[in-house]
Structure formats: structure tokens, C-alpha cells
mmCIF file of C-alpha atoms in Angstrom:
data_model
loop_
_atom_site.group_PDB
_atom_site.id
_atom_site.type_symbol
_atom_site.label_atom_id
_atom_site.label_comp_id
_atom_site.label_asym_id
_atom_site.label_seq_id
_atom_site.Cartn_x
_atom_site.Cartn_y
_atom_site.Cartn_z
ATOM 1 C CA MET A 6 -24.906 16.779 -24.299
ATOM 2 C CA VAL A 7 -27.742 18.221 -22.207
ATOM 3 C CA THR A 8 -26.884 21.465 -20.384
ATOM 4 C CA ILE A 9 -28.564 23.511 -17.666
ATOM 5 C CA TYR A 10 -29.730 25.861 -20.443
ATOM 6 C CA ASP A 11 -31.773 22.992 -21.926
ATOM 7 C CA ILE A 12 -33.317 22.215 -18.544
ATOM 8 C CA ALA A 13 -34.131 25.894 -17.919
ATOM 9 C CA ARG A 14 -35.841 26.179 -21.306
ATOM 10 C CA ALA A 15 -37.898 22.995 -20.770
ATOM 11 C CA ALA A 16 -38.886 23.916 -17.188
ATOM 12 C CA GLY A 17 -39.602 27.559 -18.047
ATOM 13 C CA VAL A 18 -37.247 28.939 -15.388
ATOM 14 C CA ALA A 19 -34.027 30.939 -15.326
ATOM 15 C CA LYS A 20 -30.636 29.279 -15.711
ATOM 16 C CA SER A 21 -29.672 30.482 -12.238
ATOM 17 C CA THR A 22 -32.715 28.696 -10.795
ATOM 18 C CA VAL A 23 -31.604 25.419 -12.381
ATOM 19 C CA ALA A 24 -28.082 25.964 -11.061
ATOM 20 C CA ASN A 25 -29.420 26.558 -7.542
ATOM 21 C CA VAL A 26 -31.551 23.408 -7.637
ATOM 22 C CA LEU A 27 -28.741 21.188 -8.916
ATOM 23 C CA SER A 28 -26.199 22.578 -6.441
ATOM 24 C CA GLY A 29 -28.607 22.684 -3.500
ATOM 25 C CA LYS A 30 -27.948 26.387 -2.978
ATOM 26 C CA GLY A 31 -30.250 29.399 -2.933
ATOM 27 C CA LYS A 32 -33.965 29.584 -2.145
ATOM 28 C CA VAL A 33 -36.237 27.755 -4.571
ATOM 29 C CA SER A 34 -39.844 26.685 -3.957
ATOM 30 C CA GLU A 35 -40.468 22.964 -3.639
ATOM 31 C CA ALA A 36 -42.731 22.947 -6.709
ATOM 32 C CA THR A 37 -40.045 24.621 -8.823
ATOM 33 C CA ARG A 38 -37.362 22.297 -7.486
ATOM 34 C CA GLN A 39 -39.415 19.226 -8.376
ATOM 35 C CA ARG A 40 -40.136 20.589 -11.879
ATOM 36 C CA VAL A 41 -36.449 21.246 -12.524
ATOM 37 C CA LEU A 42 -35.464 17.772 -11.275
ATOM 38 C CA TYR A 43 -38.185 16.195 -13.412
ATOM 39 C CA TYR A 44 -36.892 17.776 -16.621
ATOM 40 C CA ALA A 45 -33.292 17.029 -15.654
ATOM 41 C CA ARG A 46 -34.203 13.333 -15.445
ATOM 42 C CA GLU A 47 -36.338 13.401 -18.593
ATOM 43 C CA LEU A 48 -33.611 15.035 -20.652
ATOM 44 C CA GLY A 49 -30.905 12.716 -19.302
ATOM 45 C CA TYR A 50 -28.816 15.469 -17.735
ATOM 46 C CA ARG A 51 -25.379 14.449 -16.453
ATOM 47 C CA PRO A 52 -23.478 17.036 -14.395
ATOM 48 C CA ASN A 53 -20.011 18.052 -15.533
ATOM 49 C CA LEU A 54 -18.163 16.765 -12.480
ATOM 50 C CA LEU A 55 -14.766 17.795 -13.803
ATOM 51 C CA ALA A 56 -15.786 21.442 -14.136
ATOM 52 C CA ARG A 57 -17.426 21.407 -10.704
ATOM 53 C CA ASN A 58 -14.445 19.705 -9.069
ATOM 54 C CA LEU A 59 -11.925 22.051 -10.674
ATOM 55 C CA SER A 60 -13.822 24.961 -9.208
ATOM 56 C CA GLN A 61 -13.057 23.371 -5.832
ATOM 57 C CA HIS A 62 -9.357 23.017 -6.832
ATOM 58 C CA ARG A 63 -9.488 19.214 -6.904
ATOM 59 C CA THR A 64 -10.598 16.341 -9.149
ATOM 60 C CA PHE A 65 -11.385 13.808 -6.405
ATOM 61 C CA THR A 66 -8.944 11.368 -7.977
ATOM 62 C CA VAL A 67 -6.094 9.657 -6.119
ATOM 63 C CA ALA A 68 -3.317 7.573 -7.677
ATOM 64 C CA LEU A 69 -1.803 4.479 -6.079
ATOM 65 C CA ILE A 70 1.638 3.658 -7.451
ATOM 66 C CA LEU A 71 3.010 0.206 -6.600
ATOM 67 C CA PRO A 72 5.818 -2.047 -7.780
ATOM 68 C CA THR A 73 3.751 -5.027 -8.965
ATOM 69 C CA ILE A 74 0.421 -6.770 -8.636
ATOM 70 C CA ALA A 75 2.094 -10.174 -9.106
ATOM 71 C CA ASN A 76 2.560 -10.363 -5.326
ATOM 72 C CA PRO A 77 -0.915 -10.828 -3.770
ATOM 73 C CA PHE A 78 -0.006 -8.464 -0.919
ATOM 74 C CA TYR A 79 -0.388 -5.415 -3.178
ATOM 75 C CA PRO A 80 -3.854 -6.175 -4.610
ATOM 76 C CA GLU A 81 -5.116 -6.631 -1.046
ATOM 77 C CA ILE A 82 -3.797 -3.161 -0.147
ATOM 78 C CA MET A 83 -5.235 -1.752 -3.397
ATOM 79 C CA GLU A 84 -8.682 -3.098 -2.578
ATOM 80 C CA ALA A 85 -8.607 -1.634 0.939
ATOM 81 C CA ILE A 86 -7.501 1.816 -0.275
ATOM 82 C CA GLU A 87 -10.057 1.864 -3.080
ATOM 83 C CA HIS A 88 -12.862 0.941 -0.662
ATOM 84 C CA ILE A 89 -11.919 3.704 1.785
ATOM 85 C CA LEU A 90 -11.588 6.346 -0.935
ATOM 86 C CA ARG A 91 -14.844 5.333 -2.594
ATOM 87 C CA GLN A 92 -16.649 6.080 0.660
ATOM 88 C CA ARG A 93 -15.227 9.612 0.402
ATOM 89 C CA ASP A 94 -16.376 9.971 -3.246
ATOM 90 C CA TYR A 95 -12.839 9.656 -4.621
ATOM 91 C CA GLN A 96 -11.819 7.710 -7.705
ATOM 92 C CA THR A 97 -8.633 5.610 -7.570
ATOM 93 C CA LEU A 98 -6.108 5.084 -10.361
ATOM 94 C CA PHE A 99 -3.577 2.232 -10.128
ATOM 95 C CA CYS A 100 -0.146 2.102 -11.751
ATOM 96 C CA ASN A 101 2.499 -0.645 -11.768
ATOM 97 C CA THR A 102 6.143 0.314 -12.182
ATOM 98 C CA HIS A 103 7.620 -3.219 -11.979
ATOM 99 C CA GLY A 104 10.454 -1.756 -9.912
ATOM 100 C CA ASP A 105 11.587 0.342 -12.893
ATOM 101 C CA PHE A 106 12.389 3.850 -11.599
ATOM 102 C CA ALA A 107 12.354 5.374 -15.088
ATOM 103 C CA LEU A 108 8.881 3.950 -15.657
ATOM 104 C CA GLY A 109 7.834 5.252 -12.235
ATOM 105 C CA ARG A 110 8.943 8.767 -13.189
ATOM 106 C CA GLN A 111 7.061 8.498 -16.492
ATOM 107 C CA GLN A 112 3.909 7.260 -14.739
ATOM 108 C CA MET A 113 4.089 10.148 -12.272
ATOM 109 C CA GLU A 114 4.373 12.741 -15.038
ATOM 110 C CA ARG A 115 1.418 11.287 -16.888
ATOM 111 C CA LEU A 116 -0.700 11.222 -13.758
ATOM 112 C CA MET A 117 0.146 14.835 -12.929
ATOM 113 C CA SER A 118 -1.021 15.905 -16.394
ATOM 114 C CA ARG A 119 -4.369 14.285 -15.572
ATOM 115 C CA TRP A 120 -4.967 16.507 -12.534
ATOM 116 C CA VAL A 121 -4.622 13.760 -9.923
ATOM 117 C CA ASP A 122 -5.110 15.251 -6.443
ATOM 118 C CA GLY A 123 -2.586 13.116 -4.569
ATOM 119 C CA TYR A 124 -0.475 9.972 -4.556
ATOM 120 C CA ILE A 125 0.004 6.938 -2.319
ATOM 121 C CA ILE A 126 3.339 5.401 -3.322
ATOM 122 C CA MET A 127 4.343 1.940 -2.160
ATOM 123 C CA GLY A 128 7.860 0.631 -1.599
ATOM 124 C CA SER A 129 10.341 -0.047 -4.418
ATOM 125 C CA SER A 130 8.068 1.476 -7.051
ATOM 126 C CA MET A 131 9.909 4.799 -7.516
ATOM 127 C CA ASP A 132 13.222 6.500 -6.835
ATOM 128 C CA ILE A 133 12.964 8.349 -3.519
ATOM 129 C CA ALA A 134 14.830 11.301 -5.063
ATOM 130 C CA ASP A 135 12.058 11.692 -7.649
ATOM 131 C CA ILE A 136 9.383 11.456 -4.955
ATOM 132 C CA ALA A 137 11.121 14.099 -2.822
ATOM 133 C CA HIS A 138 11.318 16.384 -5.877
ATOM 134 C CA TYR A 139 7.558 16.215 -6.458
ATOM 135 C CA PHE A 140 6.797 16.600 -2.735
ATOM 136 C CA ARG A 141 8.884 19.776 -2.547
ATOM 137 C CA GLN A 142 6.770 21.161 -5.391
ATOM 138 C CA GLY A 143 3.695 20.804 -3.191
ATOM 139 C CA VAL A 144 2.331 17.547 -4.595
ATOM 140 C CA PRO A 145 0.384 15.662 -1.864
ATOM 141 C CA ILE A 146 2.211 12.358 -1.339
ATOM 142 C CA VAL A 147 2.180 9.564 1.251
ATOM 143 C CA LEU A 148 4.631 6.686 1.317
ATOM 144 C CA CYS A 149 3.010 3.387 2.264
ATOM 145 C CA ASP A 150 4.925 0.257 3.310
ATOM 146 C CA TRP A 151 8.145 1.886 2.108
ATOM 147 C CA GLN A 152 11.341 -0.148 1.837
ATOM 148 C CA GLU A 153 13.187 -0.495 5.111
ATOM 149 C CA ASN A 154 16.632 0.603 3.924
ATOM 150 C CA GLU A 155 15.497 4.210 3.334
ATOM 151 C CA SER A 156 14.277 6.837 5.788
ATOM 152 C CA PRO A 157 12.919 9.683 3.657
ATOM 153 C CA SER A 158 12.878 12.909 5.631
ATOM 154 C CA GLY A 159 9.786 15.098 5.713
ATOM 155 C CA ILE A 160 7.537 12.961 3.493
ATOM 156 C CA PRO A 161 4.541 11.518 5.367
ATOM 157 C CA GLN A 162 4.880 7.778 5.710
ATOM 158 C CA VAL A 163 2.792 4.857 6.970
ATOM 159 C CA THR A 164 4.571 1.584 7.486
ATOM 160 C CA VAL A 165 4.729 -1.503 9.670
ATOM 161 C CA ASP A 166 6.994 -2.020 12.674
ATOM 162 C CA PHE A 167 9.049 -4.554 10.734
ATOM 163 C CA PHE A 168 11.718 -4.867 13.418
ATOM 164 C CA ARG A 169 8.971 -6.100 15.749
ATOM 165 C CA ALA A 170 7.716 -8.413 12.989
ATOM 166 C CA GLY A 171 11.102 -10.107 12.861
ATOM 167 C CA GLN A 172 11.103 -10.404 16.641
ATOM 168 C CA LEU A 173 7.700 -12.086 16.636
ATOM 169 C CA ALA A 174 8.836 -14.707 14.120
ATOM 170 C CA ALA A 175 11.966 -15.500 16.126
ATOM 171 C CA GLU A 176 10.112 -15.618 19.447
ATOM 172 C CA HIS A 177 7.615 -18.099 18.017
ATOM 173 C CA LEU A 178 10.237 -20.480 16.643
ATOM 174 C CA LEU A 179 12.352 -20.286 19.795
ATOM 175 C CA ALA A 180 9.305 -21.025 21.952
ATOM 176 C CA LEU A 181 8.699 -24.179 19.899
ATOM 177 C CA GLY A 182 12.266 -25.296 20.632
ATOM 178 C CA HIS A 183 13.940 -24.621 17.280
ATOM 179 C CA ARG A 184 17.652 -23.856 17.362
ATOM 180 C CA ARG A 185 18.686 -24.597 13.765
ATOM 181 C CA ILE A 186 16.887 -21.721 12.089
ATOM 182 C CA ALA A 187 17.384 -20.187 8.631
ATOM 183 C CA VAL A 188 16.122 -17.011 6.953
ATOM 184 C CA ILE A 189 15.118 -16.087 3.407
ATOM 185 C CA VAL A 190 15.235 -12.307 3.004
ATOM 186 C CA ASP A 191 14.979 -9.678 0.277
ATOM 187 C CA GLU A 192 17.935 -7.460 1.167
ATOM 188 C CA PRO A 193 18.383 -4.555 1.646
ATOM 189 C CA GLN A 194 14.706 -3.598 1.344
ATOM 190 C CA GLN A 195 13.725 -5.902 4.231
ATOM 191 C CA HIS A 196 16.679 -5.491 6.565
ATOM 192 C CA LEU A 197 14.585 -4.444 9.586
ATOM 193 C CA ARG A 198 12.779 -7.788 9.556
ATOM 194 C CA LEU A 199 16.120 -9.549 9.460
ATOM 195 C CA GLU A 200 17.587 -7.395 12.234
ATOM 196 C CA GLY A 201 14.594 -7.947 14.495
ATOM 197 C CA PHE A 202 14.866 -11.685 13.920
ATOM 198 C CA ARG A 203 18.648 -11.784 14.396
ATOM 199 C CA THR A 204 18.524 -9.636 17.546
ATOM 200 C CA THR A 205 15.994 -11.939 19.197
ATOM 201 C CA LEU A 206 18.076 -15.017 18.382
ATOM 202 C CA ARG A 207 21.160 -13.323 19.792
ATOM 203 C CA GLN A 208 19.333 -12.465 22.995
ATOM 204 C CA ALA A 209 18.543 -16.176 23.308
ATOM 205 C CA GLY A 210 22.240 -17.048 22.908
ATOM 206 C CA LEU A 211 22.029 -18.048 19.233
ATOM 207 C CA GLU A 212 23.875 -16.619 16.259
ATOM 208 C CA LEU A 213 22.557 -16.620 12.701
ATOM 209 C CA PRO A 214 25.444 -17.968 10.551
ATOM 210 C CA PRO A 215 25.840 -16.577 7.016
ATOM 211 C CA ASP A 216 25.147 -20.063 5.600
ATOM 212 C CA ARG A 217 21.678 -19.873 7.105
ATOM 213 C CA ILE A 218 20.764 -16.608 5.341
ATOM 214 C CA ALA A 219 19.586 -16.928 1.731
ATOM 215 C CA LEU A 220 18.616 -14.012 -0.488
ATOM 216 C CA GLY A 221 15.367 -13.718 -2.416
ATOM 217 C CA ASP A 222 13.559 -11.008 -4.361
ATOM 218 C CA SER A 223 10.118 -11.357 -2.726
ATOM 219 C CA SER A 224 8.931 -13.719 -5.467
ATOM 220 C CA LEU A 225 7.691 -17.278 -5.122
ATOM 221 C CA GLU A 226 10.454 -18.520 -7.425
ATOM 222 C CA SER A 227 13.179 -16.909 -5.342
ATOM 223 C CA GLY A 228 11.761 -18.510 -2.192
ATOM 224 C CA TYR A 229 11.982 -21.894 -3.871
ATOM 225 C CA ALA A 230 15.588 -21.307 -4.967
ATOM 226 C CA ALA A 231 16.626 -19.953 -1.558
ATOM 227 C CA ALA A 232 15.138 -22.950 0.261
ATOM 228 C CA ARG A 233 17.007 -25.290 -2.093
ATOM 229 C CA GLN A 234 20.221 -23.489 -1.130
ATOM 230 C CA LEU A 235 19.467 -23.770 2.591
ATOM 231 C CA LEU A 236 18.629 -27.479 2.393
ATOM 232 C CA SER A 237 21.397 -28.400 -0.058
ATOM 233 C CA VAL A 238 23.550 -31.442 0.669
ATOM 234 C CA GLY A 239 27.126 -30.812 1.740
ATOM 235 C CA GLN A 240 26.631 -27.820 4.021
ATOM 236 C CA GLU A 241 28.978 -27.631 6.943
ATOM 237 C CA LEU A 242 25.967 -26.982 9.170
ATOM 238 C CA ALA A 243 23.169 -29.432 9.813
ATOM 239 C CA PRO A 244 20.052 -28.562 7.797
ATOM 240 C CA PRO A 245 17.649 -26.136 9.471
ATOM 241 C CA THR A 246 14.550 -27.345 11.261
ATOM 242 C CA ALA A 247 12.795 -24.033 10.631
ATOM 243 C CA ILE A 248 12.801 -21.309 7.960
ATOM 244 C CA PHE A 249 11.586 -17.738 8.340
ATOM 245 C CA ALA A 250 10.813 -16.105 4.980
ATOM 246 C CA THR A 251 10.417 -12.342 5.194
ATOM 247 C CA ASN A 252 7.289 -12.369 3.044
ATOM 248 C CA ASP A 253 4.576 -14.951 2.457
ATOM 249 C CA TRP A 254 5.268 -15.276 -1.253
ATOM 250 C CA MET A 255 8.826 -16.493 -0.586
ATOM 251 C CA ALA A 256 7.512 -18.696 2.242
ATOM 252 C CA LEU A 257 5.175 -20.399 -0.240
ATOM 253 C CA GLY A 258 8.105 -21.027 -2.569
ATOM 254 C CA ALA A 259 10.111 -22.485 0.310
ATOM 255 C CA MET A 260 7.230 -24.753 1.280
ATOM 256 C CA GLU A 261 7.000 -26.038 -2.282
ATOM 257 C CA LEU A 262 10.713 -26.912 -2.305
ATOM 258 C CA VAL A 263 10.478 -28.723 1.041
ATOM 259 C CA LEU A 264 7.587 -30.841 -0.245
ATOM 260 C CA ASP A 265 9.377 -31.506 -3.547
ATOM 261 C CA ARG A 266 12.303 -32.890 -1.522
ATOM 262 C CA GLY A 267 9.989 -35.445 0.031
ATOM 263 C CA LEU A 268 10.077 -33.699 3.400
ATOM 264 C CA ARG A 269 7.099 -32.706 5.505
ATOM 265 C CA VAL A 270 5.892 -29.327 6.746
ATOM 266 C CA PRO A 271 6.033 -28.860 9.719
ATOM 267 C CA GLU A 272 7.280 -32.293 10.885
ATOM 268 C CA ASP A 273 10.665 -31.946 9.159
ATOM 269 C CA VAL A 274 10.832 -28.199 8.483
ATOM 270 C CA SER A 275 8.679 -25.499 10.071
ATOM 271 C CA ILE A 276 8.017 -22.425 7.912
ATOM 272 C CA VAL A 277 6.995 -18.896 8.930
ATOM 273 C CA GLY A 278 6.066 -16.116 6.499
ATOM 274 C CA LEU A 279 5.245 -12.447 6.796
ATOM 275 C CA ASP A 280 2.259 -10.512 5.303
ATOM 276 C CA ASP A 281 -0.714 -12.837 5.913
ATOM 277 C CA ILE A 282 -1.945 -12.729 2.322
ATOM 278 C CA VAL A 283 -5.353 -14.370 1.878
ATOM 279 C CA VAL A 284 -4.027 -17.522 0.223
ATOM 280 C CA SER A 285 -1.768 -18.288 3.207
ATOM 281 C CA ALA A 286 -4.712 -19.493 5.277
ATOM 282 C CA HIS A 287 -5.811 -21.922 2.550
ATOM 283 C CA LEU A 288 -2.605 -23.870 1.927
ATOM 284 C CA ARG A 289 -2.005 -27.430 3.059
ATOM 285 C CA PRO A 290 -0.733 -26.924 5.665
ATOM 286 C CA PRO A 291 -1.938 -23.354 6.324
ATOM 287 C CA LEU A 292 0.966 -20.948 6.785
ATOM 288 C CA THR A 293 2.031 -19.494 10.116
ATOM 289 C CA THR A 294 2.789 -15.839 9.410
ATOM 290 C CA ILE A 295 3.330 -12.377 10.825
ATOM 291 C CA ALA A 296 0.188 -10.485 9.864
ATOM 292 C CA ILE A 297 0.197 -6.944 8.523
ATOM 293 C CA PRO A 298 -3.141 -5.205 9.227
ATOM 294 C CA LYS A 299 -3.721 -4.078 5.644
ATOM 295 C CA THR A 300 -6.979 -2.248 6.277
ATOM 296 C CA ARG A 301 -5.375 -0.143 8.992
ATOM 297 C CA LEU A 302 -2.346 0.506 6.785
ATOM 298 C CA ALA A 303 -4.693 1.694 4.027
ATOM 299 C CA GLN A 304 -6.754 3.787 6.452
ATOM 300 C CA GLU A 305 -3.730 5.579 7.918
ATOM 301 C CA ALA A 306 -2.243 6.290 4.489
ATOM 302 C CA THR A 307 -5.554 7.584 3.146
ATOM 303 C CA GLU A 308 -6.114 9.888 6.140
ATOM 304 C CA LEU A 309 -2.657 11.416 5.768
ATOM 305 C CA LEU A 310 -3.157 11.975 2.053
ATOM 306 C CA LEU A 311 -6.640 13.489 2.297
ATOM 307 C CA ALA A 312 -5.393 15.903 4.967
ATOM 308 C CA GLN A 313 -2.724 17.124 2.539
ATOM 309 C CA ILE A 314 -5.224 17.392 -0.326
ATOM 310 C CA GLU A 315 -7.604 19.427 1.837
ATOM 311 C CA ALA A 316 -4.800 21.763 2.920
ATOM 312 C CA ALA A 317 -3.614 22.227 -0.669
ATOM 313 C CA SER A 318 -7.175 22.965 -1.833
ATOM 314 C CA GLN A 319 -7.649 25.573 0.883
ATOM 315 C CA GLU A 320 -4.353 27.257 0.011
ATOM 316 C CA GLN A 321 -5.283 27.441 -3.673
ATOM 317 C CA GLY A 322 -8.732 28.710 -2.735
ATOM 318 C CA ARG A 323 -7.023 31.715 -1.152
ATOM 319 C CA GLU A 324 -5.585 32.471 -4.611
ATOM 320 C CA LEU A 325 -2.025 31.666 -3.654
ATOM 321 C CA PRO A 326 0.279 30.597 -6.484
ATOM 322 C CA PRO A 327 -0.320 26.931 -7.416
ATOM 323 C CA ALA A 328 1.897 24.394 -5.691
ATOM 324 C CA GLY A 329 5.135 23.971 -7.612
ATOM 325 C CA GLU A 330 5.023 27.474 -9.141
ATOM 326 C CA GLY A 331 7.127 29.647 -6.894
ATOM 327 C CA THR A 332 5.871 28.264 -3.569
ATOM 328 C CA ASP A 333 7.228 25.683 -1.216
ATOM 329 C CA GLY A 334 4.192 23.387 -1.115
ATOM 330 C CA ALA A 335 5.770 21.116 1.466
ATOM 331 C CA ALA A 336 6.287 24.062 3.790
ATOM 332 C CA GLN A 337 2.641 25.101 3.369
ATOM 333 C CA ARG A 338 1.592 21.711 4.713
ATOM 334 C CA GLN A 339 3.818 21.618 7.782
ATOM 335 C CA GLY A 340 1.844 20.601 10.820
ATOM 336 C CA VAL A 341 -0.894 18.968 8.723
ATOM 337 C CA THR A 342 0.680 15.514 8.604
ATOM 338 C CA ALA A 343 2.711 13.401 10.986
ATOM 339 C CA PRO A 344 6.090 12.367 9.537
ATOM 340 C CA LEU A 345 5.667 8.658 10.361
ATOM 341 C CA ARG A 346 2.925 6.303 11.483
ATOM 342 C CA LEU A 347 3.878 2.790 12.569
ATOM 343 C CA VAL A 348 1.327 -0.015 12.369
ATOM 344 C CA PRO A 349 1.957 -2.973 14.725
ATOM 345 C CA PRO A 350 2.165 -6.520 13.286
ATOM 346 C CA SER A 351 0.820 -9.653 14.952
ATOM 347 C CA LEU A 352 1.612 -13.365 14.981
ATOM 348 C CA VAL A 353 -0.885 -15.736 13.341
ATOM 349 C CA VAL A 354 -0.127 -19.352 14.282
ATOM 350 C CA ARG A 355 -1.287 -22.001 11.825
ATOM 351 C CA GLN A 356 -0.188 -25.558 10.978
ATOM 352 C CA SER A 357 3.106 -24.851 9.164
ATOM 353 C CA THR A 358 5.075 -24.673 12.436
ATOM 354 C CA ALA A 359 5.570 -27.268 15.187
ATOM 355 C CA VAL A 360 8.185 -28.469 17.653
ATOM 356 C CA PRO A 361 11.301 -29.795 15.885
ATOM 357 C CA ALA A 362 11.495 -33.529 15.287
ATOM 358 C CA SER A 363 15.131 -33.661 16.396
ATOM 359 C CA PRO A 364 16.854 -31.875 19.305
#
């Protein structure tokens, strides 16, 4: 591997001169600078970025830990985060945990041994107790789109106003005239969506009977099975004219079941999802959904994380003990990050919803 010593010898200058040219520091004549750069190119010099970055107390690498890439929502977030970080000269590592907390803990330990600067952790991918443990050690962490049944204290978090998302879905279906409405929900992780939806129905004088709530696990298959339950023959209640699925993937499964039954969307059953994944706009019919602004979610999470990384780097640059070795790293970063940032959702009306065929 070519070193600055090789360049100095070829250019006939001191090693310190080469170092100044390559780092952009010090006073070097233009002729000397051009000669050094010429020999650096000719010899195929590649700077040791790891050594340089470690001298700045960072590696410019961020890890994104998520539950699965099987749901298209997560790859869309991954792409947005990677794009934003690349503009800041950061590399991104991605890890799936498949909802396995033990695997999440193992992934975290491996990443920490690779000098990752910080972590964006998405909902259901790790045990919150493990995350809190690492955060208390001074590890820069941001929770992104965290599950709605947990309110982790002190850890910076960026999420969506899911209660409002549920309200938007209910308001849309009520405005169309639907009164027999059902829900497919992944409980308890998505309870705010359900509560927002249920509250809006109640304010309109409608209750959401237990028979009109079916459980899913955020997968397409579970949406299919839940819709079959809701439309099954022999229910005491008349079949619903509309279904709200608390993510698009389950909504797609529900739509498939409705079509397999020989029914029409939206003439017989209107369907609303939540996420606005790319494929939702290209179905037949295109899916009405509650959109999550993924780029803004990624931007907010990245800003919070980079602020923590910068603060941690400055603290280590003052020769304080490394985070996690006798210091309260979380306390060092107080005031650097806001505890919670809420991103507003929006309604996207497409052709999967319409006025009900029957009163």
C-alpha cells in the first residue's frame, strides 16, 4: 500500500509537506502542491480514512436497525436515510432483527465492536430495555417510528402522530357515508391508530364493536386472514362496507381477499391503508391511504442523531473518559436533542374508497 513516505520520496519533499498538502493545512507553494498531488495520483495513493476519522473520534458510519425489509415501508425509509447521510459523507449499515430481541442485542454488540458512531433504531426491532442500557452508556441513539405501546423516557425519538392518522381515516370514511366500518390492526404496537379511529367514530355517534376489529401482524398474509374473518358468513352484524387497515401491507391483503370473494373494491367494500408505500399508488384500484412523510421522518431522525454524534465527538476531544467508561453519556448530551419529534400524517384519496352501495 502506498504511503505518504512513498509520495515524499518520489516528489523530493518532506513527509510533513505531503501531509500538509493532503490535509489542506499549512503553507505550501502551488508548484509544490501540484507536484505532490501528481505523484499521489501516479502512485495510486489511497488515504487511510479509518485512521483519519479515528483521530476525529468518529468513523462516519451510522447503523440503521429495523425489524424487517419484507414490508416495503422499511426499505423506503432506509433509502431516504442513506441518501441524507451520504450527503454528509457518512456510510450506512443496515441490520434486520426480524423482531427477535436476542438477535437485536447480538447485532448491536457486533456493530459497537466495529466503531459505529450512532444508531437509528426502528420499532419492534429491539427490546427497549437493551436500547436504554446502551443509551445510558453514552451511545448516540435515535428511535424512529417506534411502536406506539411504549413511551421510552429520555431517548430521542422521531415518530408520526398516529392518533391523528387514525382520525383522518375515520373522518374520510364517515364523510363518504360509511357506518358499517371494520378495522384490521396490529395490536398493541399500533394502538394509537386504533384509538384515533375509534375516538372519531364515537364522536360521530358510532361504536366499534369487537366483532369489527380483527388482529394482524402487519403482514400481507395477516391482512388477508383478518379480512376473511371480518367478511365471514354467520356474523351477528351485517358485513362492513369499509375496512381500515392500520398499514398498507395489511390493506393489500384485505383487498386481495375481497376480490377473491367476488366482491368489488370500492363498490362493495371500501379499503383504507396507512403508510403510502410506493406500490399502493399502482394497484387496481389504487389504494386510499394515510401517508407518512418518509423523507421528513428520515431527515428529523438523522438530524437528531448527528447532533448527538457531534456532541460525543467534542466531549471525547476534550479528553474526557470515553462514553460508557465511568461517565453518564446520556447526561453529557442533555439539551442537545429534543425528547420527541412528531411528524404529521396526511390523507391521500385514491380509487379504493367510495360512497357505500347500501345505506
